[in-house]
PDB file of C-alpha atoms in Angstrom:
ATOM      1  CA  UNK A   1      49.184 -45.655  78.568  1.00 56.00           C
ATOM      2  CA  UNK A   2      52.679 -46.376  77.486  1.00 51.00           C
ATOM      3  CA  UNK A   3      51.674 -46.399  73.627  1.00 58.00           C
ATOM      4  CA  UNK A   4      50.198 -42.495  74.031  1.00 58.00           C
ATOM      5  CA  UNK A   5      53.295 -41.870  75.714  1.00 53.00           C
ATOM      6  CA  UNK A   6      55.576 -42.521  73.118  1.00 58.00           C
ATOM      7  CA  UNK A   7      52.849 -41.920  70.243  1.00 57.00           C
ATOM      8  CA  UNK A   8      53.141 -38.457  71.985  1.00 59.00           C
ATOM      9  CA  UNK A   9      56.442 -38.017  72.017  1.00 58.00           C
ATOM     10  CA  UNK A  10      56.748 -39.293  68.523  1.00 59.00           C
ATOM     11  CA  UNK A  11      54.532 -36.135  67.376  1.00 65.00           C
ATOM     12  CA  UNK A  12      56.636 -33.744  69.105  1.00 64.00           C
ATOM     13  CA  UNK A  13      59.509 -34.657  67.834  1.00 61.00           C
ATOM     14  CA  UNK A  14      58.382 -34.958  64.045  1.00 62.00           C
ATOM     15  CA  UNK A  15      56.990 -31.369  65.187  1.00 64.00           C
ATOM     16  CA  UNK A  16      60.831 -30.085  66.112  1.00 57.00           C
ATOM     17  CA  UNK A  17      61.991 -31.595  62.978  1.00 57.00           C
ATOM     18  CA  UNK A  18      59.083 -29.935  60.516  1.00 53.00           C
ATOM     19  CA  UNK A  19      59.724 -26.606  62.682  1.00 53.00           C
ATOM     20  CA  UNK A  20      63.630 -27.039  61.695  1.00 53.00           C
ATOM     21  CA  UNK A  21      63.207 -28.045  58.380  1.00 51.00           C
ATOM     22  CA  UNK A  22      60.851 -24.855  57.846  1.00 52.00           C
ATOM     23  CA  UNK A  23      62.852 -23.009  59.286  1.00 60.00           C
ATOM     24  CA  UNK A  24      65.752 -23.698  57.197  1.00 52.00           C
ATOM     25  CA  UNK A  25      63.955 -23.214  54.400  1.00 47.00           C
ATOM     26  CA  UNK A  26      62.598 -19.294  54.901  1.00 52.00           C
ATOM     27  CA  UNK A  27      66.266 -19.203  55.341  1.00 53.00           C
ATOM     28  CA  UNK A  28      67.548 -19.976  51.981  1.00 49.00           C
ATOM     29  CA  UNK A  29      64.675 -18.189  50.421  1.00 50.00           C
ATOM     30  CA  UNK A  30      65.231 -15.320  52.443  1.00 53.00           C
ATOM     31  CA  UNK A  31      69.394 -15.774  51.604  1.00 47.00           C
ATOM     32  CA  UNK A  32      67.666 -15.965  47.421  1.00 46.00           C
ATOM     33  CA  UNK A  33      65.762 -13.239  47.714  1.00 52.00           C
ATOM     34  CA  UNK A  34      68.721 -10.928  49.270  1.00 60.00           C
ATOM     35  CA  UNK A  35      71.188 -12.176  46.356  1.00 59.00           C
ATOM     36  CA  UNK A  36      68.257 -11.770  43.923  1.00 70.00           C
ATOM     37  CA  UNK A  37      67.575  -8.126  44.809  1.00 76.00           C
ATOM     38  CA  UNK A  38      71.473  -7.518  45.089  1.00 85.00           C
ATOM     39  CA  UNK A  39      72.189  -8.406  41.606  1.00 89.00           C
ATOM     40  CA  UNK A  40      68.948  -6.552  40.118  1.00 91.00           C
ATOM     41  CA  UNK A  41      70.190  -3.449  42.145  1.00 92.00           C
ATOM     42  CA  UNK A  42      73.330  -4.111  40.053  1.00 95.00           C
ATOM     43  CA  UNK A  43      72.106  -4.541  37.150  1.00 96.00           C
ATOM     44  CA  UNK A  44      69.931  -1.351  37.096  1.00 97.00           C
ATOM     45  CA  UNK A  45      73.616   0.579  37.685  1.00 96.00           C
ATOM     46  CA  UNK A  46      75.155  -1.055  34.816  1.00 96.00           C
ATOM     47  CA  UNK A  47      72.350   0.097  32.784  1.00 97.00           C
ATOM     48  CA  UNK A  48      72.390   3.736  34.043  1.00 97.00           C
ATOM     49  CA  UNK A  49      76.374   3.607  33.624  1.00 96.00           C
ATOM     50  CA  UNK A  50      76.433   2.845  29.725  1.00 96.00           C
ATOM     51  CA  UNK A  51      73.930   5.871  29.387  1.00 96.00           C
ATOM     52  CA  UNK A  52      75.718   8.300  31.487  1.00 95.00           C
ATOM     53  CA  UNK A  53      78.691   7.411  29.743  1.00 93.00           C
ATOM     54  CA  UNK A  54      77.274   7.449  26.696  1.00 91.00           C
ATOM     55  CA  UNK A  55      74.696  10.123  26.589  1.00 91.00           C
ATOM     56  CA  UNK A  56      74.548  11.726  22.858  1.00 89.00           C
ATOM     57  CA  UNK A  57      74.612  15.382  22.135  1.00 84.00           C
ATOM     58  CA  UNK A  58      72.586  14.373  19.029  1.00 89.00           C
ATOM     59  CA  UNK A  59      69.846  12.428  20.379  1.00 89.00           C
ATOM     60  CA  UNK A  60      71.368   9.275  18.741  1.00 94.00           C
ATOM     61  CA  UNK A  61      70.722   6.576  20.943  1.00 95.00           C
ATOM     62  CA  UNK A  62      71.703   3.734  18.565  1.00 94.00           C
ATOM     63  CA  UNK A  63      74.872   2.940  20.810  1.00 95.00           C
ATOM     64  CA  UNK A  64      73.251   2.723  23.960  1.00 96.00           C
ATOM     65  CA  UNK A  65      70.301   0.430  21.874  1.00 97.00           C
ATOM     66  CA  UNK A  66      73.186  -1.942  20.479  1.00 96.00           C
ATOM     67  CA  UNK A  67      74.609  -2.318  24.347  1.00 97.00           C
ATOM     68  CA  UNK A  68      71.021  -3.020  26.052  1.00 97.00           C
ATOM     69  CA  UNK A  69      70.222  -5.669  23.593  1.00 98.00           C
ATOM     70  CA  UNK A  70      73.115  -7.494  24.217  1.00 97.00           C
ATOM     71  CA  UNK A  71      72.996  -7.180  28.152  1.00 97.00           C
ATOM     72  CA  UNK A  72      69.156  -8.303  27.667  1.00 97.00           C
ATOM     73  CA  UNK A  73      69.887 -10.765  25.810  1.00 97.00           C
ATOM     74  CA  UNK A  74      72.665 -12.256  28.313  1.00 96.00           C
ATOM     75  CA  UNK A  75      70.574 -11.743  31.234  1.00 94.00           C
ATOM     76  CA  UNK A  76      67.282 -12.806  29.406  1.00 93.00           C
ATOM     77  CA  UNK A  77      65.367 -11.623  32.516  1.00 91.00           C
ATOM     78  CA  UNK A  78      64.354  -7.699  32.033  1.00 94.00           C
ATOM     79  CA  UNK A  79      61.269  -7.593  29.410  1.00 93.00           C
ATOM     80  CA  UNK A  80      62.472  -4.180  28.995  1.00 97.00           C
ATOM     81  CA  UNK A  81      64.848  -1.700  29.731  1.00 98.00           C
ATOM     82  CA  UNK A  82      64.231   2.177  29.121  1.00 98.00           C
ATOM     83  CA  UNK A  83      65.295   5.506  29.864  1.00 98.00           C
ATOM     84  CA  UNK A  84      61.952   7.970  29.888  1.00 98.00           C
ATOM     85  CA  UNK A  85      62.614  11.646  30.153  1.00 98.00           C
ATOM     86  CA  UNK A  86      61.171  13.977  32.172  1.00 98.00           C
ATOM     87  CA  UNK A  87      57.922  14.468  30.520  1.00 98.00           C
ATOM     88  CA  UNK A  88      57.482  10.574  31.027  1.00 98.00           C
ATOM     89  CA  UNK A  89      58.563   9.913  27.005  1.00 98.00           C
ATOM     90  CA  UNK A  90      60.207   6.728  26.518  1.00 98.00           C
ATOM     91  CA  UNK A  91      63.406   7.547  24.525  1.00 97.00           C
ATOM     92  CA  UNK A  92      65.186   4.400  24.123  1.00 97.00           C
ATOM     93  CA  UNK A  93      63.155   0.772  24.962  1.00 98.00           C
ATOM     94  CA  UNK A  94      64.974  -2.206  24.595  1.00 98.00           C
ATOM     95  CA  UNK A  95      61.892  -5.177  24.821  1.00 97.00           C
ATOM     96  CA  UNK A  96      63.305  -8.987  25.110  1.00 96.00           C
ATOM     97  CA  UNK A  97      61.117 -11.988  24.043  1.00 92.00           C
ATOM     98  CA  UNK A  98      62.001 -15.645  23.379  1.00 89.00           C
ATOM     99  CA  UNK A  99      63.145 -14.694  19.919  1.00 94.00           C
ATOM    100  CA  UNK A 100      66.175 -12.108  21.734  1.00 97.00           C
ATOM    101  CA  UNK A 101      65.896  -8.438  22.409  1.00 98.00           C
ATOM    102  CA  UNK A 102      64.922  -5.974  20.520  1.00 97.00           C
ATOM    103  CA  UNK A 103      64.627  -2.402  20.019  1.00 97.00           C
ATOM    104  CA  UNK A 104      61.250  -0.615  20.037  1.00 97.00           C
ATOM    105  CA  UNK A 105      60.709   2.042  17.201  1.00 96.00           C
ATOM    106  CA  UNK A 106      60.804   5.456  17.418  1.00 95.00           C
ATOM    107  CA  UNK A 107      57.186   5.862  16.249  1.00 96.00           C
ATOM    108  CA  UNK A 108      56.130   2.905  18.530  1.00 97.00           C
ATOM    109  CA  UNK A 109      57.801   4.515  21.682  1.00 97.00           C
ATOM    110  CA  UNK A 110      54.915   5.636  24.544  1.00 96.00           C
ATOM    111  CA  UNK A 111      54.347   8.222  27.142  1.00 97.00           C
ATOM    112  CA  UNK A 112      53.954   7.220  30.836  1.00 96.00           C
ATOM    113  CA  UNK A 113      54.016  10.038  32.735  1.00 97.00           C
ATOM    114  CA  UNK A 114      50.618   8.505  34.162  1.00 95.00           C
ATOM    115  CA  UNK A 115      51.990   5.592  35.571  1.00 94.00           C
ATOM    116  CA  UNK A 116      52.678   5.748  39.194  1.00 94.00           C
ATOM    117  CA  UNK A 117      56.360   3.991  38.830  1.00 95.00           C
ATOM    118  CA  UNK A 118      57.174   6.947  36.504  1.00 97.00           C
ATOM    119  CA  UNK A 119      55.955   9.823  39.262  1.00 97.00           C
ATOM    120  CA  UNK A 120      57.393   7.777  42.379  1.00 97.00           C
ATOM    121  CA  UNK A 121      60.802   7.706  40.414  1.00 98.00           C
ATOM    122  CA  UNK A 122      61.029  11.006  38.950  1.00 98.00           C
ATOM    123  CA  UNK A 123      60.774  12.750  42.099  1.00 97.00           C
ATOM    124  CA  UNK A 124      63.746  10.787  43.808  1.00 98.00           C
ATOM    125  CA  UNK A 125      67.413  12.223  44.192  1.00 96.00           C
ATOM    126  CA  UNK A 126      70.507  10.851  42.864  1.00 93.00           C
ATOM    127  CA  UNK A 127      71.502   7.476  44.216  1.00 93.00           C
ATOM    128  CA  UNK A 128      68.098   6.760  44.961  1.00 96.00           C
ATOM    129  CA  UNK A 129      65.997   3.484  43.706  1.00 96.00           C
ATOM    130  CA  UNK A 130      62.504   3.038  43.423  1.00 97.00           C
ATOM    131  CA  UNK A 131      60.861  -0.478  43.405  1.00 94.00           C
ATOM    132  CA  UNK A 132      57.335  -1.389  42.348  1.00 92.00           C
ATOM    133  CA  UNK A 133      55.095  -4.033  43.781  1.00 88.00           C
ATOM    134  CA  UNK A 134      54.417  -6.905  41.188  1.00 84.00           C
ATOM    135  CA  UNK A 135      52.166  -5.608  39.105  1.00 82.00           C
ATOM    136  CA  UNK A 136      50.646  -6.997  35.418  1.00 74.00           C
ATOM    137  CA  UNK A 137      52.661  -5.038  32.622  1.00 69.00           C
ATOM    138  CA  UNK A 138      50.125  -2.808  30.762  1.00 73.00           C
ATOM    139  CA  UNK A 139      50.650  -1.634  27.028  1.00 72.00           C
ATOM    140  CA  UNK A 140      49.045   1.520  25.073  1.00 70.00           C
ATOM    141  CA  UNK A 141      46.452   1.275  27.872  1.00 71.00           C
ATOM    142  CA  UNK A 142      45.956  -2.629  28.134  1.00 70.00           C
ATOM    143  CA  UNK A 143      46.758  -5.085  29.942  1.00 68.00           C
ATOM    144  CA  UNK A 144      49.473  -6.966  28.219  1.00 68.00           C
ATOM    145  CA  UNK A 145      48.848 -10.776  27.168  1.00 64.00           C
ATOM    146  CA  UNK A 146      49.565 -13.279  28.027  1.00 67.00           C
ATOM    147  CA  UNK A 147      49.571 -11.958  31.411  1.00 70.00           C
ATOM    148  CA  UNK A 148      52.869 -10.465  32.500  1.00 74.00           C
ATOM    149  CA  UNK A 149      53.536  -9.509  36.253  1.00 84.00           C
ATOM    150  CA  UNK A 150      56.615  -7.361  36.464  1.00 89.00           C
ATOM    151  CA  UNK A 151      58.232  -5.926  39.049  1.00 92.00           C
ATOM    152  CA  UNK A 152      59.937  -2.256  37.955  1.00 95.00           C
ATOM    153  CA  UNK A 153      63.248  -0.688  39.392  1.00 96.00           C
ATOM    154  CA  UNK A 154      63.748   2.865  38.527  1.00 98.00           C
ATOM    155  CA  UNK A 155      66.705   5.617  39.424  1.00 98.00           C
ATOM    156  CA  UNK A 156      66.620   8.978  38.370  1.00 98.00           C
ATOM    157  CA  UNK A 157      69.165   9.454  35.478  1.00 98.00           C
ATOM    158  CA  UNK A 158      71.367  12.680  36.226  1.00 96.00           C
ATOM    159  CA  UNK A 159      73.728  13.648  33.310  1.00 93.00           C
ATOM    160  CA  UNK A 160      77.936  14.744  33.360  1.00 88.00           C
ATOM    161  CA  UNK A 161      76.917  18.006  34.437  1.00 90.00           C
ATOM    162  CA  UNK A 162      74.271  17.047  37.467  1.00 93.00           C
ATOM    163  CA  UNK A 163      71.379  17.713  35.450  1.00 95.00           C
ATOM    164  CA  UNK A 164      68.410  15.354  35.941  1.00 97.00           C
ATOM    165  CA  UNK A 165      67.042  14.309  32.520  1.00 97.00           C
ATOM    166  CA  UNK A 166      64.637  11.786  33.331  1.00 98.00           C
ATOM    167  CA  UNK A 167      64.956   7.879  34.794  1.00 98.00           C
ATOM    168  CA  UNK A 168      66.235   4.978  33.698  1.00 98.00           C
ATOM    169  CA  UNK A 169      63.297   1.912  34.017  1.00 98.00           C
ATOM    170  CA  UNK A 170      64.100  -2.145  34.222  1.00 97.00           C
ATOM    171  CA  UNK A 171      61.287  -4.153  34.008  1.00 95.00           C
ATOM    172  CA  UNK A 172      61.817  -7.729  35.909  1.00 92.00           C
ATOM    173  CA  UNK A 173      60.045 -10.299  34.935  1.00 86.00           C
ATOM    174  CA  UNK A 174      58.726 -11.500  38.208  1.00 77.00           C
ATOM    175  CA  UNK A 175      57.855 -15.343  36.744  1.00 72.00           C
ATOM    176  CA  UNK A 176      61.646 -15.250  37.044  1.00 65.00           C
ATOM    177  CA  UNK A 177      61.745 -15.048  41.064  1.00 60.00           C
ATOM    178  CA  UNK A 178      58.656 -16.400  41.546  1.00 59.00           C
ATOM    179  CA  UNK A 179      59.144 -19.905  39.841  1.00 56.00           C
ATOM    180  CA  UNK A 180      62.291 -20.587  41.705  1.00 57.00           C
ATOM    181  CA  UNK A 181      60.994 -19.827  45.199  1.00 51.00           C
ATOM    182  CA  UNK A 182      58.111 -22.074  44.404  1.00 52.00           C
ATOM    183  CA  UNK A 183      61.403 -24.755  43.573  1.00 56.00           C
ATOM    184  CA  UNK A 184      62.715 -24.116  46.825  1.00 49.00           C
ATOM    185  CA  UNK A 185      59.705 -24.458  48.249  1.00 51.00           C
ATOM    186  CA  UNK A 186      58.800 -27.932  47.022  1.00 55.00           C
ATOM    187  CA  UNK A 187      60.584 -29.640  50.027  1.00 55.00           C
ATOM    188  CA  UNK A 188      58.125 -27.825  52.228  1.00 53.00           C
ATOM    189  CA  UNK A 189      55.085 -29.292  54.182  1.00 55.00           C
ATOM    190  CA  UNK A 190      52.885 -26.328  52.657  1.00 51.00           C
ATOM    191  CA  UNK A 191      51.904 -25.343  48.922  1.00 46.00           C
ATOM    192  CA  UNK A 192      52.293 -22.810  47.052  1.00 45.00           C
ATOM    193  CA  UNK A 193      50.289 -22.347  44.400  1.00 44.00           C
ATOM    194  CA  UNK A 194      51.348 -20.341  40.735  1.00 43.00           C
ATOM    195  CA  UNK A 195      48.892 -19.255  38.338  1.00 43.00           C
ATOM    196  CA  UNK A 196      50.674 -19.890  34.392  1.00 44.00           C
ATOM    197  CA  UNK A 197      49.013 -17.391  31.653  1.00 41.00           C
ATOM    198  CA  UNK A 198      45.541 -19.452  31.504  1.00 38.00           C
ATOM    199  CA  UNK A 199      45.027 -18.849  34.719  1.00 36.00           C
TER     200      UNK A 199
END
């Protein structure tokens, strides 16, 4: 009787200190995720600041290119950045691989006034910030391989003279976040499983 005594008492306290250790750790990932959304949030202002102060009379966007490939290539986690005006035409497209960033084309540049990220942004006022689930990034129609799930912020881009003239788009590469929660997450008693791009 004495042995299931303290056989019981041994499980309840390895219990307390599973609970606690839990516990502590939806706390730092919960503390990650805050600082994680913070500095995206930032990030997407920075972005919408070099445009606004940048905007071209004569549609020459080769500035604002030059500035986004260097930010994307310092923060090497936004597969692309874009401004799309208000008929849902991408006019600048900054795309970063493991080679650097990179600006798209003009002839390669696509319309995506169908996707719902492009109508649930549009319609928002100044100030305002729209955030997608995670999604799989689709090109000309596709899928895009490997498999990419992104997670999209987008703002409405208003000009000097309170015009609206379309949004500005960041596309966050949600391996990012989601490989360094699973990190955190290795000193829990569960599992979390990630797929890679075979799976």
């Amino acid at each position: 009787m004495v042995t299931i005594v303290i056989q019981s008492n041994a499980n309840k306290l390895k219990r307390v200190e599973i609970d606690v250790s839990e516990e502590s750790l939806v706390q730092s990932e919960e503390f990650f995720l805050n600082y994680k959304f913070n500095r995206l949030t930032s990030d997407l202002r920075f972005v919408y600041d070099t445009l606004s102060f940048q905007f071209p009379n004569d549609n020459d966007y080769s500035s604002i290119e030059k500035l986004w490939k260097s930010y994307s290539d310092a923060r090497t986690v936004y597969d692309q950045i874009r401004f799309l005006d208000l008929d849902g035409n991408e006019v600048i497209r900054v795309d970063y691989s493991s080679e650097g960033a990179y600006a798209i084309p003009k002839d390669q540049l696509q319309n995506k006034s169908d996707r719902y990220y492009f109508q649930q942004a549009i319609k928002l006022d100044q100030g305002q910030m729209y955030v997608s689930p995670a999604d799989l990034n689709t090109e000309n129609g596709a899928i895009e391989l490997p498999i990419n799930p992104v997670i999209r912020l987008a703002t409405p881009f208003i000009d000097q003279i309170g015009v609206k003239r379309g949004i500005v788009v960041l596309n966050y590469s949600a391996s990012d976040v989601l490989y360094q929660i699973a990190s955190l997450a290795d000193s829990s008693n569960g599992y979390m499983y990630l797929l890679n791009n075979d799976g």
